[in-house]
Amino acid sequence: MFLSVWANWVVTIITVLSTYILLPYNIHALGDEGYGTWILITSITGYLALLSLGAPMASLRYVARYAAEKDFDKLNRALGTFAGMYLSMGVMSLVIGAGLYFAFSAVYHVPPDLLPEARIAFILVVICVGIGFIQQLPYGIMAAYQDFGVRNLIMGAAVILRLGLNLLLVWHWHSLLALAVLNLSIALFEMVTCWIVLRRRYPQLTIHLRHFDWPMLRQILSFSLFVMLLSMGSQLSYQTDSLVIGGFLALSFIPQYTVANSLTQYLMEFVAAIAVVVMPNATHLHTSGDQAALQTLFLKWSKITFSLTLLTGSFLLVLGPRFLGWWLGAEFEGPAGQVLQILIISFLVFLPARGVAQAILMGVGKPAAPSIAFAVAGVLNLVLSLWWVRGYGLAGVAWGTAVPNMLLGFSMIYFTCRELTVSLPLFVRRVVLRPLLGSIPGLGLLWFARTTLDVRGLIPLMLSGFALVGVFGLVWVGFVYRGDPDIDLMNWLVSRLRSRTRAADSAP
């Protein structure tokens, strides 16, 4: 599992580095209003993803299940059914996207000089979303077979290609249309590449519409409709904020919120890299009836995820505003920095639940609890953001996201503990207590760097980050994971040193 997670993290790191370059580049090239309009377009069209009805996660679960059972008849029927679903979704997205186009033009006040290109860009993004449905099936098959090397190679190539084309297009063409054409080009590249690789790598699979099976469709929908609720909650939680800001404040405020939210979203991508590995493993263990291994999977990876979240979250909580000020300009340190700090507080609770608890519940075929919880959290996010945006501005929108996130994280952990018969005191003792105590020295170091040393600029921030990693590493080895029943880092290091010593002594 560690190798698969690392393979996923490599793509996430490449994506984060790409965003580190492109985000300030695009904001300065298009301006706050231009880039705010682009974020508004992608947020509105993002709701078309709800048409997937949870099929991507359902395909991961069912393909993993039938592959583990070696039931190729059901596997091919499932693939044919998914293929029919994705084609239908692509067509529906084009039809509904036409309606959203008119709503976009009528509801939001885009500056007149941006309106013509914004309308064309909206149409191109809708087409891009429709194409995106078709490429979901190959990615789902690769993940179900845990073939993350090939999957991540394609995704990494798409990220690198996007980086190069973005720099080139926006340099020659300061327009929303440059980003829209870029998105469409990358979507076509991924779709064609995925299907070519799929045909050559899995010749035993037959993906054809003649295998479309109505009983199989009903079985899939019984699972995926719950996942659709989950997707709807995610959409309300992470895409609606830009719509609220654009409707009640101004388009120029959207980049201030987006740059802070982007850092938390990439933290979520790191955690999603764990979830996409945990889920098929949970399905396999559940199919084989190994309850003890499921409990170990839950506790072990929850602690790993919480530890990593504390590491990155500590830096962003204390020095994140300074990083935004260096990265994007001094005007982003204040409002965007405050938004970042508010969101990070909630993500310390939410991310471990999102990466492990939710993935296990979906993997063992219990989608109802997390899906309903996500939907409720999404609606609560919308209500609180609309309520607090008038009085508190961007900070109100951030708290409108943070409060439901924390409630959602607590609820998913509770549901998973109940499903796996793991007591909450045991979860707190095994997962939460030591990492939380172990984060105190690192937070103290960062607070000293901020208040006493007043660190600013790239080099001081990097040195502070390296120092934080060093402190966390020492505390993890000497305290957090010392004597851990699943990962005893001290024992592992001692064993490695002894083996190296023996190898050196035996050498001629």
Short mmCIF file of C-alpha atoms in Angstrom, two decimals, residues 49-355:
data_model
loop_
_atom_site.label_atom_id
_atom_site.label_comp_id
_atom_site.label_asym_id
_atom_site.label_seq_id
_atom_site.Cartn_x
_atom_site.Cartn_y
_atom_site.Cartn_z
CA ALA A 49 -20.14 16.65 -12.20
CA LEU A 50 -23.20 15.70 -10.14
CA LEU A 51 -24.53 14.00 -13.28
CA SER A 52 -22.00 11.25 -12.67
CA LEU A 53 -24.43 9.88 -10.03
CA GLY A 54 -21.44 8.61 -8.07
CA ALA A 55 -20.38 6.34 -10.93
CA PRO A 56 -16.59 6.90 -10.58
CA MET A 57 -16.53 5.63 -7.00
CA ALA A 58 -19.04 2.91 -7.83
CA SER A 59 -16.89 1.71 -10.74
CA LEU A 60 -13.87 1.54 -8.42
CA ARG A 61 -15.77 -0.59 -5.91
CA TYR A 62 -17.51 -2.96 -8.36
CA VAL A 63 -14.51 -3.50 -10.62
CA ALA A 64 -12.32 -4.18 -7.56
CA ARG A 65 -14.93 -6.57 -6.18
CA TYR A 66 -15.46 -8.63 -9.35
CA ALA A 67 -11.72 -8.64 -10.11
CA ALA A 68 -11.05 -10.02 -6.60
CA GLU A 69 -13.75 -12.67 -7.13
CA LYS A 70 -12.41 -13.40 -10.67
CA ASP A 71 -15.98 -13.19 -11.96
CA PHE A 72 -15.24 -11.97 -15.50
CA ASP A 73 -18.82 -12.28 -16.68
CA LYS A 74 -20.08 -9.84 -14.07
CA LEU A 75 -16.98 -7.70 -14.58
CA ASN A 76 -17.62 -7.26 -18.31
CA ARG A 77 -21.33 -6.62 -17.70
CA ALA A 78 -20.41 -3.96 -15.14
CA LEU A 79 -17.96 -2.33 -17.55
CA GLY A 80 -20.52 -2.27 -20.37
CA THR A 81 -23.08 -0.75 -18.02
CA PHE A 82 -20.64 1.89 -16.82
CA ALA A 83 -19.72 2.72 -20.42
CA GLY A 84 -23.38 3.34 -21.25
CA MET A 85 -23.80 5.45 -18.13
CA TYR A 86 -20.79 7.64 -18.90
CA LEU A 87 -21.87 8.26 -22.50
CA SER A 88 -25.34 9.25 -21.31
CA MET A 89 -23.85 11.55 -18.70
CA GLY A 90 -21.67 13.26 -21.30
CA VAL A 91 -24.69 14.02 -23.50
CA MET A 92 -26.78 15.21 -20.54
CA SER A 93 -23.99 17.53 -19.41
CA LEU A 94 -24.06 19.29 -22.79
CA VAL A 95 -27.82 19.78 -22.61
CA ILE A 96 -27.88 21.03 -19.01
CA GLY A 97 -24.76 23.11 -19.62
CA ALA A 98 -26.69 25.07 -22.25
CA GLY A 99 -29.22 26.01 -19.58
CA LEU A 100 -26.47 27.01 -17.14
CA TYR A 101 -25.00 29.21 -19.87
CA PHE A 102 -28.10 31.39 -19.93
CA ALA A 103 -28.25 31.46 -16.12
CA PHE A 104 -24.62 32.59 -16.00
CA SER A 105 -25.31 35.46 -18.40
CA ALA A 106 -28.44 36.55 -16.52
CA VAL A 107 -27.42 36.25 -12.86
CA TYR A 108 -23.80 37.41 -12.65
CA HIS A 109 -22.54 40.86 -13.60
CA VAL A 110 -19.43 40.19 -15.64
CA PRO A 111 -17.57 43.35 -16.78
CA PRO A 112 -18.66 44.26 -20.35
CA ASP A 113 -15.16 43.97 -21.77
CA LEU A 114 -14.91 40.37 -20.46
CA LEU A 115 -18.43 39.23 -21.32
CA PRO A 116 -17.94 38.07 -24.98
CA GLU A 117 -14.92 35.88 -24.24
CA ALA A 118 -16.48 34.69 -20.97
CA ARG A 119 -19.50 33.34 -22.87
CA ILE A 120 -17.33 31.42 -25.35
CA ALA A 121 -15.14 30.14 -22.53
CA PHE A 122 -18.24 28.90 -20.70
CA ILE A 123 -19.30 26.84 -23.75
CA LEU A 124 -15.83 25.32 -24.14
CA VAL A 125 -15.71 24.38 -20.44
CA VAL A 126 -19.10 22.64 -20.75
CA ILE A 127 -17.75 20.58 -23.68
CA CYS A 128 -14.66 19.79 -21.60
CA VAL A 129 -16.85 18.51 -18.74
CA GLY A 130 -18.73 16.24 -21.14
CA ILE A 131 -15.47 14.73 -22.40
CA GLY A 132 -14.32 14.29 -18.80
CA PHE A 133 -17.06 11.76 -18.10
CA ILE A 134 -15.76 9.40 -20.78
CA GLN A 135 -12.22 9.28 -19.34
CA GLN A 136 -13.49 8.38 -15.85
CA LEU A 137 -13.94 4.69 -16.67
CA PRO A 138 -10.30 3.93 -17.62
CA TYR A 139 -9.03 5.70 -14.50
CA GLY A 140 -11.50 3.73 -12.38
CA ILE A 141 -10.35 0.41 -13.87
CA MET A 142 -6.67 1.23 -13.27
CA ALA A 143 -7.39 2.20 -9.64
CA ALA A 144 -9.50 -0.93 -9.07
CA TYR A 145 -6.61 -3.10 -10.30
CA GLN A 146 -4.26 -0.97 -8.17
CA ASP A 147 -2.31 -0.17 -11.32
CA PHE A 148 -1.36 3.24 -9.96
CA GLY A 149 1.98 3.46 -11.77
CA VAL A 150 0.42 3.67 -15.25
CA ARG A 151 -2.53 5.73 -14.01
CA ASN A 152 -0.25 8.28 -12.39
CA LEU A 153 2.07 8.36 -15.38
CA ILE A 154 -0.82 9.52 -17.58
CA MET A 155 -2.04 12.02 -14.99
CA GLY A 156 1.48 13.35 -14.43
CA ALA A 157 2.03 13.76 -18.17
CA ALA A 158 -1.25 15.71 -18.38
CA VAL A 159 -0.14 18.03 -15.57
CA ILE A 160 3.25 18.70 -17.18
CA LEU A 161 1.61 19.27 -20.57
CA ARG A 162 -0.89 21.65 -18.94
CA LEU A 163 1.94 23.61 -17.34
CA GLY A 164 3.81 24.11 -20.61
CA LEU A 165 0.73 24.97 -22.68
CA ASN A 166 -0.61 27.32 -20.03
CA LEU A 167 2.59 29.32 -19.88
CA LEU A 168 2.73 29.50 -23.68
CA LEU A 169 -0.93 30.29 -24.37
CA VAL A 170 -1.45 32.88 -21.65
CA TRP A 171 1.84 34.59 -22.56
CA HIS A 172 0.64 35.10 -26.15
CA TRP A 173 -3.07 35.43 -25.39
CA HIS A 174 -4.17 37.26 -22.20
CA SER A 175 -7.71 35.95 -22.31
CA LEU A 176 -10.13 33.60 -20.59
CA LEU A 177 -10.30 31.76 -23.89
CA ALA A 178 -6.67 30.70 -23.49
CA LEU A 179 -7.54 28.79 -20.31
CA ALA A 180 -10.70 27.34 -21.87
CA VAL A 181 -8.84 26.07 -24.96
CA LEU A 182 -6.13 24.68 -22.68
CA ASN A 183 -8.66 22.72 -20.58
CA LEU A 184 -10.29 21.25 -23.68
CA SER A 185 -6.94 20.21 -25.16
CA ILE A 186 -5.84 18.46 -21.95
CA ALA A 187 -9.18 16.68 -21.63
CA LEU A 188 -8.86 15.30 -25.19
CA PHE A 189 -5.28 14.22 -24.52
CA GLU A 190 -6.24 12.33 -21.33
CA MET A 191 -9.26 10.68 -22.92
CA VAL A 192 -7.40 9.36 -25.97
CA THR A 193 -4.34 8.25 -23.97
CA CYS A 194 -6.42 6.49 -21.30
CA TRP A 195 -8.39 4.43 -23.79
CA ILE A 196 -5.31 3.44 -25.80
CA VAL A 197 -3.54 2.28 -22.62
CA LEU A 198 -6.66 0.49 -21.42
CA ARG A 199 -6.97 -1.54 -24.63
CA ARG A 200 -3.33 -2.60 -24.58
CA ARG A 201 -2.92 -3.22 -20.84
CA TYR A 202 -6.15 -5.08 -20.11
CA PRO A 203 -6.91 -7.16 -23.21
CA GLN A 204 -8.97 -9.57 -21.09
CA LEU A 205 -11.56 -6.86 -20.46
CA THR A 206 -14.37 -6.33 -22.95
CA ILE A 207 -15.93 -2.88 -22.78
CA HIS A 208 -18.88 -2.77 -25.13
CA LEU A 209 -22.38 -1.34 -24.99
CA ARG A 210 -23.80 -4.76 -25.92
CA HIS A 211 -22.90 -5.81 -22.37
CA PHE A 212 -25.10 -3.08 -20.92
CA ASP A 213 -27.25 -4.79 -18.30
CA TRP A 214 -30.37 -3.22 -16.74
CA PRO A 215 -30.32 -5.35 -13.54
CA MET A 216 -26.65 -4.45 -13.14
CA LEU A 217 -27.59 -0.78 -13.62
CA ARG A 218 -30.13 -0.96 -10.80
CA GLN A 219 -27.55 -2.63 -8.57
CA ILE A 220 -24.97 0.06 -9.36
CA LEU A 221 -27.45 2.89 -8.82
CA SER A 222 -28.42 1.51 -5.42
CA PHE A 223 -24.81 2.24 -4.41
CA SER A 224 -23.99 5.23 -6.60
CA LEU A 225 -27.02 7.33 -5.67
CA PHE A 226 -25.60 7.56 -2.19
CA VAL A 227 -22.28 8.57 -3.70
CA MET A 228 -24.13 11.26 -5.67
CA LEU A 229 -25.29 12.71 -2.35
CA LEU A 230 -21.66 12.69 -1.26
CA SER A 231 -20.63 14.47 -4.47
CA MET A 232 -23.42 17.00 -4.06
CA GLY A 233 -22.23 17.75 -0.53
CA SER A 234 -18.64 18.15 -1.75
CA GLN A 235 -19.79 20.46 -4.53
CA LEU A 236 -21.78 22.62 -2.14
CA SER A 237 -18.86 22.72 0.28
CA TYR A 238 -15.99 23.53 -2.08
CA GLN A 239 -17.44 25.09 -5.24
CA THR A 240 -20.30 27.22 -3.91
CA ASP A 241 -18.09 29.66 -2.03
CA SER A 242 -16.99 31.37 -5.25
CA LEU A 243 -20.63 31.72 -6.30
CA VAL A 244 -21.53 33.31 -2.96
CA ILE A 245 -18.59 35.71 -3.14
CA GLY A 246 -19.37 36.64 -6.75
CA GLY A 247 -23.03 37.25 -5.87
CA PHE A 248 -22.63 39.23 -2.64
CA LEU A 249 -19.18 40.82 -2.80
CA ALA A 250 -17.31 41.33 -6.09
CA LEU A 251 -15.54 39.21 -8.69
CA SER A 252 -12.20 40.71 -7.63
CA PHE A 253 -12.60 39.08 -4.18
CA ILE A 254 -12.79 35.57 -5.64
CA PRO A 255 -9.01 35.18 -6.21
CA GLN A 256 -8.38 36.19 -2.57
CA TYR A 257 -10.49 33.26 -1.41
CA THR A 258 -9.39 30.89 -4.18
CA VAL A 259 -5.66 31.10 -3.50
CA ALA A 260 -6.19 30.23 0.18
CA ASN A 261 -8.68 27.49 -0.63
CA SER A 262 -6.33 26.03 -3.26
CA LEU A 263 -3.73 25.21 -0.59
CA THR A 264 -6.30 23.31 1.47
CA GLN A 265 -7.59 21.57 -1.64
CA TYR A 266 -4.14 20.25 -2.45
CA LEU A 267 -3.85 18.97 1.08
CA MET A 268 -7.07 17.13 0.27
CA GLU A 269 -5.44 15.75 -2.88
CA PHE A 270 -2.66 14.25 -0.77
CA VAL A 271 -5.28 12.63 1.43
CA ALA A 272 -7.31 11.50 -1.59
CA ALA A 273 -4.17 9.69 -2.77
CA ILE A 274 -4.46 7.63 0.41
CA ALA A 275 -8.23 7.15 0.03
CA VAL A 276 -8.00 5.77 -3.50
CA VAL A 277 -5.67 3.04 -2.19
CA VAL A 278 -7.53 2.38 1.07
CA MET A 279 -10.92 1.88 -0.60
CA PRO A 280 -10.10 -1.13 -2.86
CA ASN A 281 -8.10 -2.69 -0.02
CA ALA A 282 -11.10 -2.30 2.28
CA THR A 283 -13.31 -3.91 -0.38
CA HIS A 284 -10.92 -6.87 -0.68
CA LEU A 285 -10.69 -7.37 3.11
CA HIS A 286 -14.45 -7.07 3.49
CA THR A 287 -15.02 -9.60 0.70
CA SER A 288 -12.67 -12.05 2.44
CA GLY A 289 -14.30 -11.39 5.84
CA ASP A 290 -11.11 -10.25 7.58
CA GLN A 291 -12.55 -7.88 10.21
CA ALA A 292 -9.32 -7.66 12.24
CA ALA A 293 -7.34 -6.53 9.19
CA LEU A 294 -10.03 -3.91 8.45
CA GLN A 295 -9.68 -2.51 11.96
CA THR A 296 -5.89 -2.38 11.58
CA LEU A 297 -6.25 -0.65 8.19
CA PHE A 298 -8.51 1.98 9.74
CA LEU A 299 -6.38 2.74 12.81
CA LYS A 300 -3.00 2.58 11.06
CA TRP A 301 -3.82 4.84 8.13
CA SER A 302 -5.91 7.24 10.23
CA LYS A 303 -2.86 7.86 12.41
CA ILE A 304 -0.60 8.31 9.38
CA THR A 305 -3.04 10.73 7.78
CA PHE A 306 -3.55 12.70 10.99
CA SER A 307 0.21 12.95 11.54
CA LEU A 308 0.85 14.26 8.03
CA THR A 309 -2.07 16.68 8.32
CA LEU A 310 -0.63 18.09 11.54
CA LEU A 311 2.77 18.54 9.88
CA THR A 312 1.51 20.52 6.88
CA GLY A 313 -1.36 22.14 8.76
CA SER A 314 1.00 23.53 11.45
CA PHE A 315 3.07 25.36 8.84
CA LEU A 316 0.05 26.78 7.01
CA LEU A 317 -1.68 27.78 10.23
CA VAL A 318 1.28 29.81 11.54
CA LEU A 319 3.27 30.86 8.47
CA GLY A 320 0.71 30.31 5.69
CA PRO A 321 -0.22 34.02 5.45
CA ARG A 322 3.46 34.96 5.13
CA PHE A 323 3.83 32.39 2.34
CA LEU A 324 0.84 33.85 0.47
CA GLY A 325 2.32 37.34 0.83
CA TRP A 326 5.63 36.20 -0.66
CA TRP A 327 4.04 34.00 -3.33
CA LEU A 328 1.33 36.31 -4.68
CA GLY A 329 1.99 39.75 -3.25
CA ALA A 330 1.58 41.62 0.04
CA GLU A 331 -2.12 42.26 -0.67
CA PHE A 332 -2.83 38.52 -0.27
CA GLU A 333 -1.29 38.15 3.18
CA GLY A 334 -4.19 39.75 5.06
CA PRO A 335 -7.61 38.59 3.75
CA ALA A 336 -6.38 35.43 2.00
CA GLY A 337 -4.14 34.57 4.96
CA GLN A 338 -7.07 34.81 7.37
CA VAL A 339 -9.19 32.56 5.13
CA LEU A 340 -6.35 30.02 5.01
CA GLN A 341 -6.02 29.89 8.81
CA ILE A 342 -9.76 29.39 9.29
CA LEU A 343 -9.94 26.58 6.74
CA ILE A 344 -6.84 24.81 8.10
CA ILE A 345 -8.35 24.58 11.58
CA SER A 346 -11.26 22.58 10.19
CA PHE A 347 -9.08 20.45 7.92
CA LEU A 348 -7.14 19.11 10.89
CA VAL A 349 -10.34 17.24 11.77
CA PHE A 350 -11.78 16.70 8.32
CA LEU A 351 -8.82 15.35 6.33
CA PRO A 352 -8.13 12.19 8.38
CA ALA A 353 -11.83 11.32 8.16
CA ARG A 354 -11.93 12.07 4.43
CA GLY A 355 -8.83 10.03 3.64
#
